[in-house]
Amino acid sequence: MEFSFSNIITQVKDLLFTPGDFWKAQKEKTKSSKSLWVGYLLPILLVVAVAVFIGEFFKRTDFFIEYPLLKAVREIFLFVLQYFISVFFTAELMKTFGAEKRVDIALKLVVYSMTPLLLVSIVTGLFPFLYVLDILGMYSFYLFWVGAKELLTFPKNKENSYILITIVVNFFVFSFLSVLLSKLLNAYY
């Protein structure tokens, strides 16, 4: 399990700019869930949390640390919960649509397809007035689509249905978690 920011940056660049080649390379690689978690997702998530903290701290006129800190923790909870719930649904839906249930592939699909959402969260965290850029997170759906086509095999005419249903389910989970955690944060603060 190697961790380096240069390795993460290379992976992100390959994923975003050459997703077909990236997913083909991932097909041969075997990564543990711990490796994906500690060596890829967690470092990016910590950068997101720091960006949100900084953006919220300097946006406020009172310079209190409590709200920016809670906002950063909310962002961490959002993506951690999204990770676990999405892996569950992605793997379970594989069975439903006739493919072999492969949690290792579900982990890769979820972690790597969350990358655009995480990167957009860094930018909108630092500059909260740029929330219009959240639309760029939709690129995650395309990455998931390309990855699922490359990594999974389904019976005839079930692949596109699986991909579409999984994307919709994960989108609604993310939306629900985002609203719920925002409401909890606003209720507390």
CSV table of C-alpha atoms in Angstrom, one decimal:
chain,number,residue,atom,x,y,z
A,1,MET,CA,0.0,0.0,0.0
A,2,GLU,CA,1.9,3.0,-1.3
A,3,PHE,CA,0.7,6.5,-0.5
A,4,SER,CA,2.0,9.6,-2.3
A,5,PHE,CA,0.3,12.7,-3.5
A,6,SER,CA,2.2,12.4,-6.8
A,7,ASN,CA,0.7,8.9,-7.3
A,8,ILE,CA,-2.8,10.2,-6.5
A,9,ILE,CA,-2.4,13.1,-8.9
A,10,THR,CA,-1.3,10.8,-11.6
A,11,GLN,CA,-4.2,8.5,-11.0
A,12,VAL,CA,-6.7,11.5,-11.0
A,13,LYS,CA,-5.2,12.8,-14.2
A,14,ASP,CA,-5.4,9.4,-15.9
A,15,LEU,CA,-8.9,8.9,-14.7
A,16,LEU,CA,-10.2,12.3,-15.8
A,17,PHE,CA,-8.5,12.6,-19.2
A,18,THR,CA,-8.2,9.0,-20.4
A,19,PRO,CA,-11.0,7.1,-18.5
A,20,GLY,CA,-11.1,4.2,-21.0
A,21,ASP,CA,-7.4,3.4,-20.6
A,22,PHE,CA,-7.6,4.0,-16.8
A,23,TRP,CA,-10.4,1.4,-16.4
A,24,LYS,CA,-8.6,-1.1,-18.6
A,25,ALA,CA,-5.5,-0.8,-16.4
A,26,GLN,CA,-7.7,-1.2,-13.3
A,27,LYS,CA,-9.1,-4.4,-14.7
A,28,GLU,CA,-5.8,-6.1,-14.2
A,29,LYS,CA,-4.9,-4.5,-10.9
A,30,THR,CA,-5.9,-6.0,-7.6
A,31,LYS,CA,-6.2,-3.4,-4.9
A,32,SER,CA,-7.5,-4.0,-1.4
A,33,SER,CA,-10.2,-1.9,0.1
A,34,LYS,CA,-7.7,-0.6,2.6
A,35,SER,CA,-5.4,0.5,-0.2
A,36,LEU,CA,-8.2,2.3,-2.0
A,37,TRP,CA,-9.4,3.9,1.2
A,38,VAL,CA,-6.1,5.0,2.8
A,39,GLY,CA,-4.0,5.5,-0.4
A,40,TYR,CA,-6.6,7.3,-2.5
A,41,LEU,CA,-9.9,8.3,-1.0
A,42,LEU,CA,-8.9,9.5,2.4
A,43,PRO,CA,-6.1,11.9,1.4
A,44,ILE,CA,-8.4,13.5,-1.2
A,45,LEU,CA,-11.2,13.7,1.4
A,46,LEU,CA,-8.9,15.4,3.9
A,47,VAL,CA,-8.0,18.0,1.3
A,48,VAL,CA,-11.7,18.5,0.7
A,49,ALA,CA,-12.3,19.0,4.5
A,50,VAL,CA,-9.4,21.5,4.8
A,51,ALA,CA,-10.7,23.4,1.7
A,52,VAL,CA,-14.2,23.6,3.2
A,53,PHE,CA,-12.8,24.7,6.5
A,54,ILE,CA,-10.7,27.5,5.0
A,55,GLY,CA,-13.5,28.6,2.7
A,56,GLU,CA,-16.0,28.8,5.5
A,57,PHE,CA,-13.6,30.4,7.9
A,58,PHE,CA,-12.7,33.3,5.7
A,59,LYS,CA,-16.2,33.7,4.4
A,60,ARG,CA,-17.5,34.6,7.9
A,61,THR,CA,-17.1,38.0,9.4
A,62,ASP,CA,-16.9,36.8,13.0
A,63,PHE,CA,-13.9,34.4,12.5
A,64,PHE,CA,-15.3,31.8,14.9
A,65,ILE,CA,-13.9,28.4,14.3
A,66,GLU,CA,-17.0,26.3,15.3
A,67,TYR,CA,-19.1,26.5,12.2
A,68,PRO,CA,-16.3,26.0,9.6
A,69,LEU,CA,-15.1,23.0,11.6
A,70,LEU,CA,-18.6,21.5,11.7
A,71,LYS,CA,-19.0,22.2,8.0
A,72,ALA,CA,-15.7,20.3,7.3
A,73,VAL,CA,-16.9,17.4,9.5
A,74,ARG,CA,-20.2,17.4,7.6
A,75,GLU,CA,-18.3,17.1,4.3
A,76,ILE,CA,-16.3,14.1,5.6
A,77,PHE,CA,-19.4,12.4,6.9
A,78,LEU,CA,-21.2,13.0,3.6
A,79,PHE,CA,-18.5,11.3,1.5
A,80,VAL,CA,-17.7,8.5,4.0
A,81,LEU,CA,-21.4,7.6,4.2
A,82,GLN,CA,-21.8,7.9,0.4
A,83,TYR,CA,-18.8,5.6,0.0
A,84,PHE,CA,-20.2,2.8,2.2
A,85,ILE,CA,-23.8,3.1,1.0
A,86,SER,CA,-22.8,3.3,-2.7
A,87,VAL,CA,-20.5,0.3,-2.4
A,88,PHE,CA,-23.4,-1.7,-0.9
A,89,PHE,CA,-25.9,-0.8,-3.5
A,90,THR,CA,-23.5,-1.1,-6.4
A,91,ALA,CA,-22.5,-4.6,-5.3
A,92,GLU,CA,-26.1,-5.7,-4.5
A,93,LEU,CA,-27.5,-4.5,-7.8
A,94,MET,CA,-24.9,-6.6,-9.6
A,95,LYS,CA,-26.7,-9.7,-8.4
A,96,THR,CA,-30.1,-8.3,-9.3
A,97,PHE,CA,-29.1,-7.7,-12.9
A,98,GLY,CA,-27.5,-11.1,-13.3
A,99,ALA,CA,-23.8,-10.4,-12.9
A,100,GLU,CA,-21.5,-11.9,-10.3
A,101,LYS,CA,-21.5,-9.9,-7.1
A,102,ARG,CA,-18.0,-8.5,-6.9
A,103,VAL,CA,-17.4,-6.1,-4.0
A,104,ASP,CA,-13.8,-5.4,-5.1
A,105,ILE,CA,-15.1,-4.0,-8.4
A,106,ALA,CA,-17.9,-2.1,-6.6
A,107,LEU,CA,-15.2,-0.5,-4.5
A,108,LYS,CA,-13.2,0.6,-7.5
A,109,LEU,CA,-16.2,1.9,-9.3
A,110,VAL,CA,-17.4,3.9,-6.4
A,111,VAL,CA,-14.1,5.3,-5.2
A,112,TYR,CA,-12.9,6.4,-8.6
A,113,SER,CA,-16.2,7.7,-9.9
A,114,MET,CA,-16.4,9.9,-6.8
A,115,THR,CA,-13.3,11.7,-7.8
A,116,PRO,CA,-14.9,14.5,-9.8
A,117,LEU,CA,-17.3,15.2,-6.9
A,118,LEU,CA,-14.4,15.4,-4.5
A,119,LEU,CA,-12.4,17.7,-6.8
A,120,VAL,CA,-15.3,20.0,-7.3
A,121,SER,CA,-15.9,20.0,-3.5
A,122,ILE,CA,-12.3,21.3,-3.1
A,123,VAL,CA,-12.9,24.2,-5.4
A,124,THR,CA,-16.4,25.1,-4.0
A,125,GLY,CA,-15.0,24.5,-0.5
A,126,LEU,CA,-12.3,27.1,-1.0
A,127,PHE,CA,-14.5,29.5,-2.9
A,128,PRO,CA,-18.1,28.9,-1.7
A,129,PHE,CA,-19.5,31.5,-4.2
A,130,LEU,CA,-18.6,29.1,-7.1
A,131,TYR,CA,-21.3,26.5,-6.2
A,132,VAL,CA,-22.4,26.7,-9.8
A,133,LEU,CA,-19.4,24.5,-10.6
A,134,ASP,CA,-21.1,21.6,-8.7
A,135,ILE,CA,-22.5,20.6,-12.1
A,136,LEU,CA,-19.0,19.4,-13.1
A,137,GLY,CA,-19.5,16.6,-10.6
A,138,MET,CA,-21.8,15.0,-13.1
A,139,TYR,CA,-18.7,13.8,-14.8
A,140,SER,CA,-18.8,11.1,-12.1
A,141,PHE,CA,-21.7,9.5,-13.9
A,142,TYR,CA,-19.7,9.1,-17.1
A,143,LEU,CA,-16.7,7.7,-15.3
A,144,PHE,CA,-19.0,5.1,-13.6
A,145,TRP,CA,-20.6,4.2,-16.9
A,146,VAL,CA,-17.2,3.7,-18.6
A,147,GLY,CA,-15.9,1.8,-15.6
A,148,ALA,CA,-18.9,-0.5,-15.3
A,149,LYS,CA,-18.8,-1.3,-19.0
A,150,GLU,CA,-15.1,-2.2,-18.7
A,151,LEU,CA,-15.0,-4.1,-15.4
A,152,LEU,CA,-18.4,-6.0,-15.4
A,153,THR,CA,-20.0,-8.6,-17.6
A,154,PHE,CA,-23.8,-8.9,-17.7
A,155,PRO,CA,-26.3,-11.1,-19.5
A,156,LYS,CA,-27.6,-9.7,-22.7
A,157,ASN,CA,-29.4,-6.3,-22.5
A,158,LYS,CA,-28.9,-5.9,-18.8
A,159,GLU,CA,-25.7,-3.9,-18.7
A,160,ASN,CA,-27.2,-0.5,-19.5
A,161,SER,CA,-30.1,-1.0,-17.1
A,162,TYR,CA,-27.7,-1.9,-14.3
A,163,ILE,CA,-25.6,1.2,-14.9
A,164,LEU,CA,-28.5,3.6,-15.2
A,165,ILE,CA,-30.3,2.2,-12.1
A,166,THR,CA,-27.1,2.2,-10.1
A,167,ILE,CA,-26.3,5.8,-11.1
A,168,VAL,CA,-29.8,7.0,-10.2
A,169,VAL,CA,-29.7,5.1,-6.8
A,170,ASN,CA,-26.3,6.6,-5.9
A,171,PHE,CA,-27.4,10.1,-7.0
A,172,PHE,CA,-30.5,9.9,-4.8
A,173,VAL,CA,-28.4,8.6,-1.9
A,174,PHE,CA,-25.9,11.4,-2.3
A,175,SER,CA,-28.7,14.0,-2.5
A,176,PHE,CA,-30.5,12.6,0.5
A,177,LEU,CA,-27.3,12.5,2.6
A,178,SER,CA,-26.4,16.0,1.6
A,179,VAL,CA,-29.8,17.5,2.5
A,180,LEU,CA,-30.0,15.5,5.7
A,181,LEU,CA,-26.5,16.5,6.9
A,182,SER,CA,-27.1,20.1,6.0
A,183,LYS,CA,-30.3,20.1,8.0
A,184,LEU,CA,-28.6,18.5,11.0
A,185,LEU,CA,-25.8,21.1,10.8
A,186,ASN,CA,-28.2,24.0,10.5
A,187,ALA,CA,-30.4,22.6,13.4
A,188,TYR,CA,-27.3,22.4,15.6
A,189,TYR,CA,-25.8,25.7,14.7
